[in-house]
Short mmCIF file of C-alpha atoms and ligand atoms in Angstrom, two decimals:
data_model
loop_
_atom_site.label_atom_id
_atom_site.label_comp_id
_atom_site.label_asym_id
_atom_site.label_seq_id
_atom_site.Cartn_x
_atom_site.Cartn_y
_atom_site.Cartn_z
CA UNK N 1053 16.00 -5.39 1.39
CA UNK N 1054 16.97 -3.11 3.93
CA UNK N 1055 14.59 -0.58 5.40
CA UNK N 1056 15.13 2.17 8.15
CA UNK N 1057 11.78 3.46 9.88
CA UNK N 1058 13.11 7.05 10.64
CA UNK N 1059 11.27 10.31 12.17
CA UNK N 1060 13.39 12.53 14.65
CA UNK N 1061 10.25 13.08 16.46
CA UNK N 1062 9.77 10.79 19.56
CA UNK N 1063 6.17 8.59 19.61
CA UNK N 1064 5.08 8.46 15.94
CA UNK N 1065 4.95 4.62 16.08
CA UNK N 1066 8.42 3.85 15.17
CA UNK N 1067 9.09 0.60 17.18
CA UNK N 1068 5.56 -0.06 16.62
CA UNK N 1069 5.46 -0.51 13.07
CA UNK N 1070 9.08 -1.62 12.52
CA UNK N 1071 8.32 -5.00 14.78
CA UNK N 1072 4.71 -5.04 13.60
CA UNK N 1073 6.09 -5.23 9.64
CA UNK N 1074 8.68 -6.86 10.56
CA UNK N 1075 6.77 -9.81 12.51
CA UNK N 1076 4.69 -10.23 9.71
CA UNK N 1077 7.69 -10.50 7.28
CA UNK N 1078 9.09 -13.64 9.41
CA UNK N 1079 5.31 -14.79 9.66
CA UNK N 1080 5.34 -14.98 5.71
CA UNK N 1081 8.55 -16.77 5.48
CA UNK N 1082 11.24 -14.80 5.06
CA UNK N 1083 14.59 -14.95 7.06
CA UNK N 1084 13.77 -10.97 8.57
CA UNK N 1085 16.37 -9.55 11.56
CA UNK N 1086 15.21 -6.65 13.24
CA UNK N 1087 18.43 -4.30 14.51
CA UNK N 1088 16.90 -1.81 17.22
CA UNK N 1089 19.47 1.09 17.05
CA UNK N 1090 17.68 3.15 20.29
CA UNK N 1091 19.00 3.36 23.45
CA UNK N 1092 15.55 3.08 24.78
CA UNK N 1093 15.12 -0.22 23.47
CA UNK N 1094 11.80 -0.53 22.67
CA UNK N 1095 11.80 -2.56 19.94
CA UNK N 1096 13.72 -5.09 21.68
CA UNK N 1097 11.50 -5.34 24.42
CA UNK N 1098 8.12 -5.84 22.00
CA UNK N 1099 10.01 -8.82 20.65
CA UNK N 1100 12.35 -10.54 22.88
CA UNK N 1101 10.14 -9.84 26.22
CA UNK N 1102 11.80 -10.21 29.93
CA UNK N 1103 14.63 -11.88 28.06
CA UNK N 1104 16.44 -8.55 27.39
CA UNK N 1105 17.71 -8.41 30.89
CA UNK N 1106 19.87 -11.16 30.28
CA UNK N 1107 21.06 -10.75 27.00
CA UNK N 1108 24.80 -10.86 26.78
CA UNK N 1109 25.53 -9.95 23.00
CA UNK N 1110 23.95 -6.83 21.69
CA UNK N 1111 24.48 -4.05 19.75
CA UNK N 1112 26.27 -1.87 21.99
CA UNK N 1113 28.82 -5.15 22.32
CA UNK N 1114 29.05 -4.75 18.73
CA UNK N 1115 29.88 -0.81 18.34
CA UNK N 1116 32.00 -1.35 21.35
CA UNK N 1117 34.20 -3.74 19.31
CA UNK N 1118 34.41 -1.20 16.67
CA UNK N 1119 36.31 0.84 19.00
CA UNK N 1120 38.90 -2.02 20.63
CA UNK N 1121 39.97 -3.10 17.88
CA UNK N 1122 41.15 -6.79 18.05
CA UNK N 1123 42.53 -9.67 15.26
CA UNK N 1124 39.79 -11.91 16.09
CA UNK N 1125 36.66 -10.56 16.58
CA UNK N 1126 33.62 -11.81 16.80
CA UNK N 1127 31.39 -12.49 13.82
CA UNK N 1128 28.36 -9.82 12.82
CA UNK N 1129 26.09 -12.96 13.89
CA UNK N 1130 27.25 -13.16 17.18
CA UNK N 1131 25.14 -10.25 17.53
CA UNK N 1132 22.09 -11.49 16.82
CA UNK N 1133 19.34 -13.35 18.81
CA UNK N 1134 16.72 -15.48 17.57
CA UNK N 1135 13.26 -14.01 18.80
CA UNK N 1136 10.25 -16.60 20.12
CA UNK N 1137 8.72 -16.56 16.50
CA UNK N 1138 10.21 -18.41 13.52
CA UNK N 1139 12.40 -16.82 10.80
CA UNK N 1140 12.72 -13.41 13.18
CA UNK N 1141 15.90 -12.33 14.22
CA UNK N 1142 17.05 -8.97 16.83
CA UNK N 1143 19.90 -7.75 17.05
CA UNK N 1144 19.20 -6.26 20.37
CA UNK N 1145 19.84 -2.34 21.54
CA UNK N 1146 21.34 -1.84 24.95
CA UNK N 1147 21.31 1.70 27.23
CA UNK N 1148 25.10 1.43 27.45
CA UNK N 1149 24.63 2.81 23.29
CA UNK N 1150 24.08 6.07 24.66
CA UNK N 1151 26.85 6.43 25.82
CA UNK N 1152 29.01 5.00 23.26
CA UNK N 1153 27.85 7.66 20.90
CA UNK N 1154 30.45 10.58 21.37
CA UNK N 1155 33.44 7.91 20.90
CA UNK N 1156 31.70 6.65 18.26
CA UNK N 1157 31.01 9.42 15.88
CA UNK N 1158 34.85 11.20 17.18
CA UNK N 1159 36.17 7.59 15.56
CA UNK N 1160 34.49 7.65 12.73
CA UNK N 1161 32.28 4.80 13.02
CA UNK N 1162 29.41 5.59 10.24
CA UNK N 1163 30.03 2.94 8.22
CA UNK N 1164 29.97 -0.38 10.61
CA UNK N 1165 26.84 -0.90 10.58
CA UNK N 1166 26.70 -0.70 6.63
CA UNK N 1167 29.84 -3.12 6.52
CA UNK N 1168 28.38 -5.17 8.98
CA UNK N 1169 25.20 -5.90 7.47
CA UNK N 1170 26.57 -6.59 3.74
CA UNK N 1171 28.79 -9.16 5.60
CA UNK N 1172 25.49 -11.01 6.64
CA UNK N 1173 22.95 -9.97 3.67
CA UNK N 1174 22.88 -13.75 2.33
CA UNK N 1175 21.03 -14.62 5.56
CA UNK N 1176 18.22 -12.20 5.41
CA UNK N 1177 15.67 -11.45 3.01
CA UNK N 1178 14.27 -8.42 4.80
CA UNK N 1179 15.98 -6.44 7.71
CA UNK N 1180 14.09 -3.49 9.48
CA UNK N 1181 16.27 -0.94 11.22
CA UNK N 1182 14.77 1.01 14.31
CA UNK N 1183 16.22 4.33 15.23
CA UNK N 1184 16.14 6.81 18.19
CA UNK N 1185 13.83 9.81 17.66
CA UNK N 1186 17.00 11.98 16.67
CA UNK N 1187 19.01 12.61 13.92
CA UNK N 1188 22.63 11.41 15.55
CA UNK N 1189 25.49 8.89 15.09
CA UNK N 1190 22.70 5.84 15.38
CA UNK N 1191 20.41 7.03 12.71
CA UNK N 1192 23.13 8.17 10.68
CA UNK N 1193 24.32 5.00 10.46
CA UNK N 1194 20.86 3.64 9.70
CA UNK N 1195 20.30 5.42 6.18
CA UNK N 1196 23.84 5.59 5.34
CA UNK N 1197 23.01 0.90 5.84
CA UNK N 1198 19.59 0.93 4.63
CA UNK N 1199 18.27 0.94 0.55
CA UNK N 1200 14.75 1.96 1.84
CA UNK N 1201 13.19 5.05 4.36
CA UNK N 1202 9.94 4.51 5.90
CA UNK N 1203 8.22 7.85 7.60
CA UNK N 1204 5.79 7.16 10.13
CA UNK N 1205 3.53 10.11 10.55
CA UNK N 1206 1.06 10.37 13.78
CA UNK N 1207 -1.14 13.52 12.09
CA UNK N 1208 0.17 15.71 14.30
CA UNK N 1209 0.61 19.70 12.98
CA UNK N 1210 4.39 19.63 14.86
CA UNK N 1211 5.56 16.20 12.71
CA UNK N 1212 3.54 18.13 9.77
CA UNK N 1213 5.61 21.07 10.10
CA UNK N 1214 8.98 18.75 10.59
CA UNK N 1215 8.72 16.62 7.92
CA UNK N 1216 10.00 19.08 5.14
CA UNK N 1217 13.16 19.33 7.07
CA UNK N 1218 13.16 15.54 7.71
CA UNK N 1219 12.83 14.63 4.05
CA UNK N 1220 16.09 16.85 3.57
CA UNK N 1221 18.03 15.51 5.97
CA UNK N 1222 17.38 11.93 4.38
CA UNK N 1223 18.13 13.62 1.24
CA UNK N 1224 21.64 15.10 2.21
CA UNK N 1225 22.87 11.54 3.83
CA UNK N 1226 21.86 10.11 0.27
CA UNK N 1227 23.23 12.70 -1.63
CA UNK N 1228 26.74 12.19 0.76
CA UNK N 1229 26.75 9.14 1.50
CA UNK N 1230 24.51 6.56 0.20
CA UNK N 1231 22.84 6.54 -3.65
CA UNK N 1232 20.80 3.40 -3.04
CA UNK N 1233 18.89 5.33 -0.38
CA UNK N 1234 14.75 5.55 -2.10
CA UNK N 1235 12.29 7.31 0.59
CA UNK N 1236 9.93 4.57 0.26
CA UNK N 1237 6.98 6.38 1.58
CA UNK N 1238 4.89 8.14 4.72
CA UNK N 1239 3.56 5.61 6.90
CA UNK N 1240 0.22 7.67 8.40
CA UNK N 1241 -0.31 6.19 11.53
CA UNK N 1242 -2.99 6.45 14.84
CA UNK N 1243 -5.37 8.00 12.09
CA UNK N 1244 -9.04 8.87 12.94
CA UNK N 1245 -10.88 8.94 10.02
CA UNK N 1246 -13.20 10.62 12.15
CA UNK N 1247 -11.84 13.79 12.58
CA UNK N 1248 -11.47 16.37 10.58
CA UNK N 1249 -7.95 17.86 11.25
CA UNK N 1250 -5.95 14.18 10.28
CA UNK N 1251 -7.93 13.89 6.95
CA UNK N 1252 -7.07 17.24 6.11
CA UNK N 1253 -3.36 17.09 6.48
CA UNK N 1254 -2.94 13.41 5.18
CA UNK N 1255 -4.85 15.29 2.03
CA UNK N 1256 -2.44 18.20 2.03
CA UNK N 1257 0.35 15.69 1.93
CA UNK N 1258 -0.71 13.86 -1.11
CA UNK N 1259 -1.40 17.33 -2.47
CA UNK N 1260 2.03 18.24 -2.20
CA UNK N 1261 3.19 14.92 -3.95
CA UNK N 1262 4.74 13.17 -1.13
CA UNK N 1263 4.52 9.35 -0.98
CA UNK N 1264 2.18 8.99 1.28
CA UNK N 1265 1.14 4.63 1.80
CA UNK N 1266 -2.00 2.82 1.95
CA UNK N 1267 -3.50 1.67 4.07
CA UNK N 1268 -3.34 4.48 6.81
CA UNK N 1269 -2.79 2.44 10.54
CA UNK N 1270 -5.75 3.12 12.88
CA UNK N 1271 -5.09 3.97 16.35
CA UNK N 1272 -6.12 0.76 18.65
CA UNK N 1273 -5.73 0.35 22.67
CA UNK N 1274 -4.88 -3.27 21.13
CA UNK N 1275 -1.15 -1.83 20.28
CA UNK N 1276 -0.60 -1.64 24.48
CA UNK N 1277 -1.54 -5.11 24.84
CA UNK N 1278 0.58 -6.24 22.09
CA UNK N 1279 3.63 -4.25 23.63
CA UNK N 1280 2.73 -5.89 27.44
CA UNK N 1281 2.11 -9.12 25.94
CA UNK N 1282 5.78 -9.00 24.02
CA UNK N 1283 3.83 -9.99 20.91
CA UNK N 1284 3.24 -8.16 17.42
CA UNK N 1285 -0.19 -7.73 16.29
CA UNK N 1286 -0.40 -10.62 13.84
CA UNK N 1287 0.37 -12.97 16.63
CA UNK N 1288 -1.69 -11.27 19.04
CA UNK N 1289 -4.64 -10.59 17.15
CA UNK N 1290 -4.53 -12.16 13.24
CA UNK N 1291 -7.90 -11.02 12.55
CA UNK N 1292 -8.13 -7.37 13.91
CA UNK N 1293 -8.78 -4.41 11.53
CA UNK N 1294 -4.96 -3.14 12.67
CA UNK N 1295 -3.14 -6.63 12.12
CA UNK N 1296 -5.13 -6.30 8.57
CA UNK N 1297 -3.96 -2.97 7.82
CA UNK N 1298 -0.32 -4.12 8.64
CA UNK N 1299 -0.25 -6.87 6.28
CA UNK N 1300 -1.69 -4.65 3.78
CA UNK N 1301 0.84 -2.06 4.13
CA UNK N 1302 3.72 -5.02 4.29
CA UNK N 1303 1.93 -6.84 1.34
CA UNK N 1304 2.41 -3.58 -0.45
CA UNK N 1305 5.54 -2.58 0.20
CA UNK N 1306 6.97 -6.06 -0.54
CA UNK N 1307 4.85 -6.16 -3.57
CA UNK N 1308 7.01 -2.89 -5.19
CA UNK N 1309 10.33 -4.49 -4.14
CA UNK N 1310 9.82 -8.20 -4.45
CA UNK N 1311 10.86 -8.18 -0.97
N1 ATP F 2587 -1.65 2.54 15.77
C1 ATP F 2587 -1.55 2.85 17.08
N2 ATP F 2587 -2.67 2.88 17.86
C2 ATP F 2587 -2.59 3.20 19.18
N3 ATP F 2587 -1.45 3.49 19.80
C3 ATP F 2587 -0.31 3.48 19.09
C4 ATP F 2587 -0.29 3.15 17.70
N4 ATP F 2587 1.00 3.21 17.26
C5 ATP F 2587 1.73 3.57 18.32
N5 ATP F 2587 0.95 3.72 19.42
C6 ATP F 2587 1.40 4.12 20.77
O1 ATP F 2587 2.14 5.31 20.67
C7 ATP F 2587 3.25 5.26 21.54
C8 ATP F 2587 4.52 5.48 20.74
O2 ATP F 2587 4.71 4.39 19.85
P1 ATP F 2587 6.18 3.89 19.50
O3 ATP F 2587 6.94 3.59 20.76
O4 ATP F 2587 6.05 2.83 18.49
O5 ATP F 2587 6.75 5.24 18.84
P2 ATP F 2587 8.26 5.61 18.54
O6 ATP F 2587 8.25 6.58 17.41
O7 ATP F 2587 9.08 4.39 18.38
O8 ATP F 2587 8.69 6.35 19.90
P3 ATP F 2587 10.18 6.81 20.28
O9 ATP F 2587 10.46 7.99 19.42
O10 ATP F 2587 10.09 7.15 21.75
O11 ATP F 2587 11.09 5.66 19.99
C9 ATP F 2587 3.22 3.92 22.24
O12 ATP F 2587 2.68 4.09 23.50
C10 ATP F 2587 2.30 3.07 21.39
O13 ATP F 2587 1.58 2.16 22.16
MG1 MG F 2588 10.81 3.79 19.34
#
């Protein structure tokens, strides 16, 4: 199973709830590899801590082999660093990505991430794809390699007002480039059940039959710690009402895909 967690708009909660998902995923068992495809790398600081700064394989390594093309290079696994917990794999971002972009997309490089991860799919059961809050070469590459689209949504009237041309973006990189692609569903996160305006357009949503997911995430200072601490919420915290609501939503999406 291979599931991109894609908005274009910056702060929704992507990192947060592809390493959350994804650390509960490993904690369950299964072989799960995390590939954080921003620049910013966010993700890769959640779950590898201070050891980023002296990682020596990463992803922009990998894309930068893409475009010096050699007879031996190095194996897709090479790539990838084992995290502090068990089962949970990263194949780490770098800032140098930025950069590689323009060479990148002028070569023609959409598809290596796709071939890349089909050469390793017998040793993951799950793989969780983080992307930059843009639509560009990196996420690109992320739905044209992934089966599944999560949507995080932070209740906000600007990400309400995006998502329509979001959803057809997705659907034009299916229709071109990828059948397998299923929008698995709107992840509603930081919601206040409290207030009025977030109940009201996570209602409108399901009103307009999009696929929105249960449970909606609360918003919790608890997520700050987790990031300073360099450990997801179900390490952190097992028991608290968001480490709950995780599982649930990873107990439910696994529970439709078997994965
Ligand atoms: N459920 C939550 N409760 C409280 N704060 C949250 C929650 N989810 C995310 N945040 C906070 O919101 C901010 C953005 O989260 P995150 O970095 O996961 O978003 P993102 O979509 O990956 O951002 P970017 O587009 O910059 O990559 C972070 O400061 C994070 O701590
Ligand atoms: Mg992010």
């Amino acid at each position: 199973m291979r599931r991109v967690v894609f908005n274009q708009k910056g702060g929704v909660g992507k990192s947060t709830i592809t390493c959350n998902l994804a650390a509960i995923s490993a904690y369950q068992g299964k072989r799960t590899l995390v590939i954080d495809l921003d620049p910013q790398g966010n993700s890769t600081r959640y779950l590898l801590g201070n050891a980023v700064d002296t990682l020596d394989n990463t992803l922009a390594g990998f894309f930068d082999q893409t475009l010096n093309f050699k007879l031996n290079p190095k194996a897709t696994e090479d790539f990838i660093v084992q995290s502090p917990f068990d089962k949970l794999h990263v194949m780490p971002s770098h800032p140098l990505l930025e950069e590689l972009q323009t060479k990148l997309e002028s070569r023609y490089k959409i598809y290596k991430l796709r071939d890349a991860l089909d050469e390793i799919s017998a040793d993951y059961d799950c793989v969780f794809i983080d992307t930059p809050p843009a639509l560009n070469f990196y996420t690109r590459s992320a739905l044209i390699a992934a089966n599944a689209c999560l949507i995080p949504f932070d209740c906000d009237d600007f990400s309400r007002r995006a998502l329509y041309s979001l959803l057809e973006n997705v659907e034009e990189i299916k229709t071109d480039h990828n059948r397998d692609l299923q929008v698995e569903g709107i992840v509603v996160n930081q919601y206040q059940p409290r207030a009025s305006l977030p109940q009201k357009m996570v209602q409108e949503l399901i009103g307009e039959g999009l696929p929105v997911l249960q449970p909606y995430l609360s918003s919790s200072v608890k997520i700050r710690e987790s990031h300073e601490q360099s450990k997801p919420m179900i390490h952190l915290d097992p028991k608290h009402k968001l480490s709950q609501e995780f599982v649930a939503l990873h107990d439910s999406l696994a529970r439709r895909y078997g994965v």
